[in-house]
Amino acid sequence: MSQNRTFYAILFALALTGVALAILRHLTTGIPLLPGQEQSVWLVEARIDFDAEGGPVTASFALPEMELPGFDLFEEQSASPGYGFAILTSGRARRAEWTKRDALGEQSLYYSAQLVESLRDEDTHVNDPVDRGRRQSDWEGPQELAATEVLDDARERSSSARSLSREVIKQLNSEASQNAALLRSSTAERAELLMLLLERADIPTRLAKGLYLEDARRRQSLTPMVEFFAGDTWVLVNPQTGEVGLPPNFVLWHRGGVSVLDVTGATNSQVQFSMIRQTVPAVQLAQAKGRSSLFRELGVQRLPIEEQSMFKLLLLLPLGATVVVFMRVIIGVQTSGTFMPVLIALAFLQTSLLAGLVSFVLVVAAGLALRSYLSRLNLLLVARIATLIVLVVFLISAFSIIGYQMGYSTGMTITFFPMIIIAWTIERMSILWEEDGPTEVMKQGGGSLLVAVLAYLLMQNPLMVHLSFNFPEINLVLLASILAMGHYTGYKLSELHRFRAMSDF
Amino acid sequence: MAKAWMSAKRLKNYGMLGMNCRNVDFINRYNDRKLYPLVDNKMKTKLLAQEYDVPTPQLRFVVRAQHQINYIDRKLADLDSFVLKPAKGSGGKGILVIHGRQGDQFVRSSGALLDVSDIRRHMSNILAGLYSLGGSPDLAIVEDLIAFDDCFAGYSHEGVPDIRIVVFKGYPVMAMLRLSTHASDGKANLHQGAVGVGLSLDAGRCLYAAQHGRSVRVHPDTGRSLKDIRISGWRDILLLASQCYDMTGLGYIGTDIVIDKHMGPQLLELNARPGLAIQIANGCGLLPRLRHIENRTLSRRFRSEHRVDYVMRRFAEVEGESFMSYVDVA
């Protein structure tokens, strides 16, 4: 009894491991659990224009970090004919640098990046250290006074850095306040103004620039945002609206005081953004994302494409084997050759069901007819089977050619059938015919086809294909179920019919 | 009229042994793999039977290689009737029964005539492994034909009736007589349409009979009432079956025994995976009896006489008894 319990514990552990590994793989690599899922990708293009003065040109452009709050950057390119290009990294900050010895006239440089929405929302920069470099305003008497009043007012209505900034923005937005109007007229850039005021109140600030993602927009520019240090973390605030936190669909392109674009040797430099939203299959995306993990290294996707397609079939075999075990142990269907149906089902995967069924039945029927003549030739068994193999090859070629001439290209796929298996099947069925009669042949042949079709239907199910290929560990669950069925001692469904005579008692 | 389907619960109540249960709980547990060749190879069974003084049909000769087949007509010259069978055949496949001669030709039990070339082809098929499990090379056995015992007159079409007894740990637990019919083409396999007659273990009387999974009262070809069947020398037959356990060491076997007119009961072959049709022929499940034997602790020390006496007493009556009556011990 305890042995049984251990056995089932192992089965349970196996199944659990399979499911757990699959979920873990899903979480780390982002491969979706269901097939056909799509994910949106933002294609953002920055276009840098400037007029070169005829000498060496260096354009340095701030790039977003690889991992942003809410987004992952997974592919980036630059198009800039004639320019040297490099991405310079210092810490987490990255800059693109285009260089050219001789440039004259209007120049355009392109940088494009693909951004994928990710579930990550924590911002790794919230705990950055504070550098106390105070910002200096060039305000004069009236502005100084106005600033002090606005700040005093806001300080009175607030209790913390957070609420203070909210109150300051509220005042700056107020149309009625003359102080605000004065300050607004002196410093046009609202973010700049807010930063000056907050610095005045001893709250460290820094500038952040980002991009609102909207589908099919062109000529967009970066929106300035303000981050202030709220005692323990940096907090992002929209200087226009006072909204705190990262707005949805907002990419933080650049942070800190350094300029977004620096061009030397040119004038009139400007940067514009255009963006478009695309949808791509989530599986493809998960594969394209360059994040390395153990799962990625051990995934089938690492293999060359040609081997992958073979693995796609190979990883479906456990499913077919499970179907055979189920049909034989639980249902009690008779098949000719234990796992022959799985091989037939594999062939069906290549040929499509109807064409496969028709050609299989045709080949086997024609083979049986030829075999009945062979039995009169008094051949040794091995020679007879070899003869059958040759005949099956001829038959299949004939069917392919006839099918092709008649305009059915599906005729060609018949070659996917495992010929040696077919030859053996024909031999066995013909013996069965001689010894037990045609009914038994129909029974076993029909049983084999039934199992093959069932296995085929499961093996071509998109969900099964997706799961078995992307989550090979799911096969552990199948293994557990096969082992469990191996211990099944109850009646087969067919035995309920076979023992029907017992109802006389 | 029997229903087409039974509920699993009712089958369980009858103690019917299913194939999965047989494989897992009995064959896998009580039949040692390495002993299988003793029963899967009829040649080995025969030699073993001689060693244990268990009577089997007289072996005439064995064909081991293809070249021997060329001279086979000389070897067959002095045999009027014989049986040609593969050593590793299963389910009665590849067995050729020759009743007599008609000039140069051989007469099959069905009356069909065969040339010596047909015999040669059959032999070469056997050697190539056509009838053996997995197609492994085989040898062909030629042995004496069983002389039909008159007590079975009118009970068989063509073939000789044989008695299948399932022996569990040396205890015969169930027996049936298999009668070939026209529908079974002279073969004794129930699934091919032979009649299975359940036999009482105390006296070898007919308890019940079934063909094609349905109850029958008379032999479908001869019309003879099956109720009157009573096998003479029943205890000897059970003893013979029981000895097969000591001989092979296999815990769960089916023994096929035929009665020769002159030589008495003969062991025809053994089967390490006996079918389940015997339950239908008996109208009774095997499971309660198997569990009963399984739970007897001292059983191994008993000799075959003791074991046979035990089952003749214990499993005597089936008709009208409660099928659950053995379970109390379990």
Tab-separated table of C-alpha atoms in Angstrom, chain A residues 328-330 371 375-382 384 424 427 431-432 434-436 440 485-505, chain B residues 2-6 8 10-12 14 16-21 24-25 66 93-94 117 121 124-125 128-131 187 192 208 212-215 276-277 279-280 283-284:
chain	number	residue	atom	x	y	z
A	328	ARG	CA	-5.810	0.596	-25.423
A	329	VAL	CA	-5.875	0.512	-21.632
A	330	ILE	CA	-8.999	2.448	-20.787
A	371	ARG	CA	0.276	-9.413	-51.113
A	375	SER	CA	1.538	-15.528	-50.811
A	376	ARG	CA	1.321	-17.888	-53.781
A	377	LEU	CA	4.960	-17.345	-54.677
A	378	ASN	CA	6.139	-19.284	-51.671
A	379	LEU	CA	8.710	-16.707	-50.550
A	380	LEU	CA	10.711	-16.556	-47.373
A	381	LEU	CA	9.301	-14.058	-44.914
A	382	VAL	CA	12.131	-11.518	-45.016
A	384	ARG	CA	8.403	-11.176	-48.869
A	424	TRP	CA	4.735	-4.504	-42.089
A	427	GLU	CA	1.977	-8.163	-44.077
A	431	ILE	CA	-1.862	-12.853	-42.230
A	432	LEU	CA	-4.749	-11.725	-40.077
A	434	GLU	CA	-5.926	-15.518	-43.831
A	435	GLU	CA	-6.177	-16.685	-40.244
A	436	ASP	CA	-9.034	-14.762	-38.699
A	440	GLU	CA	-10.801	-9.078	-37.749
A	485	MET	CA	-2.707	4.512	-16.631
A	486	GLY	CA	-0.008	1.856	-16.395
A	487	HIS	CA	-1.332	1.120	-12.934
A	488	TYR	CA	-4.983	1.083	-13.903
A	489	THR	CA	-6.511	-2.245	-12.961
A	490	GLY	CA	-10.161	-1.445	-13.642
A	491	TYR	CA	-12.198	-2.677	-16.584
A	492	LYS	CA	-11.670	-1.472	-20.093
A	493	LEU	CA	-14.712	0.056	-21.697
A	494	SER	CA	-14.716	-2.741	-24.260
A	495	GLU	CA	-14.863	-5.347	-21.503
A	496	LEU	CA	-18.181	-3.991	-20.354
A	497	HIS	CA	-19.428	-5.215	-23.717
A	498	ARG	CA	-17.268	-8.308	-23.905
A	499	PHE	CA	-18.594	-9.654	-20.630
A	500	ARG	CA	-22.189	-8.836	-21.541
A	501	ALA	CA	-23.161	-12.499	-21.191
A	502	MET	CA	-22.821	-12.007	-17.450
A	503	SER	CA	-26.088	-10.100	-17.451
A	504	ASP	CA	-27.802	-13.490	-17.823
A	505	PHE	CA	-27.001	-14.230	-14.216
B	2	ALA	CA	-28.222	-10.524	-22.796
B	3	LYS	CA	-27.834	-6.787	-22.746
B	4	ALA	CA	-25.213	-5.232	-24.986
B	5	TRP	CA	-23.406	-3.483	-22.129
B	6	MET	CA	-22.736	-4.212	-18.504
B	8	ALA	CA	-18.601	-1.822	-14.291
B	10	ARG	CA	-22.067	-5.274	-11.751
B	11	LEU	CA	-18.984	-6.830	-13.305
B	12	LYS	CA	-17.154	-6.068	-10.108
B	14	TYR	CA	-19.474	-10.824	-10.201
B	16	MET	CA	-14.917	-10.507	-13.243
B	17	LEU	CA	-11.195	-10.176	-13.870
B	18	GLY	CA	-10.409	-7.440	-16.402
B	19	MET	CA	-7.382	-7.473	-18.656
B	20	ASN	CA	-5.681	-4.548	-16.918
B	21	CYS	CA	-6.144	-6.129	-13.521
B	24	VAL	CA	-0.879	-5.697	-13.302
B	25	ASP	CA	-2.005	-7.746	-10.306
B	66	GLN	CA	15.728	-23.961	-43.986
B	93	LYS	CA	-1.559	-19.415	-34.962
B	94	GLY	CA	0.394	-21.393	-37.526
B	117	SER	CA	5.135	-27.864	-51.329
B	121	ARG	CA	6.062	-23.197	-47.453
B	124	SER	CA	9.636	-21.939	-44.035
B	125	ASN	CA	7.115	-19.377	-42.811
B	128	ALA	CA	11.221	-17.126	-40.627
B	129	GLY	CA	9.221	-16.196	-37.562
B	130	LEU	CA	5.909	-15.311	-39.147
B	131	TYR	CA	3.946	-16.716	-36.205
B	187	LYS	CA	-10.125	-23.699	-34.075
B	192	GLN	CA	-13.065	-17.004	-33.287
B	208	TYR	CA	-22.730	-23.208	-18.464
B	212	HIS	CA	-19.758	-15.376	-29.187
B	213	GLY	CA	-20.340	-14.072	-25.675
B	214	ARG	CA	-23.868	-15.526	-25.556
B	215	SER	CA	-25.298	-18.447	-23.659
B	276	LEU	CA	-10.344	-13.997	-19.813
B	277	ALA	CA	-13.005	-15.731	-21.870
B	279	GLN	CA	-15.049	-16.390	-17.134
B	280	ILE	CA	-17.749	-16.016	-19.740
B	283	GLY	CA	-20.591	-17.388	-16.068
B	284	CYS	CA	-18.463	-16.537	-13.111
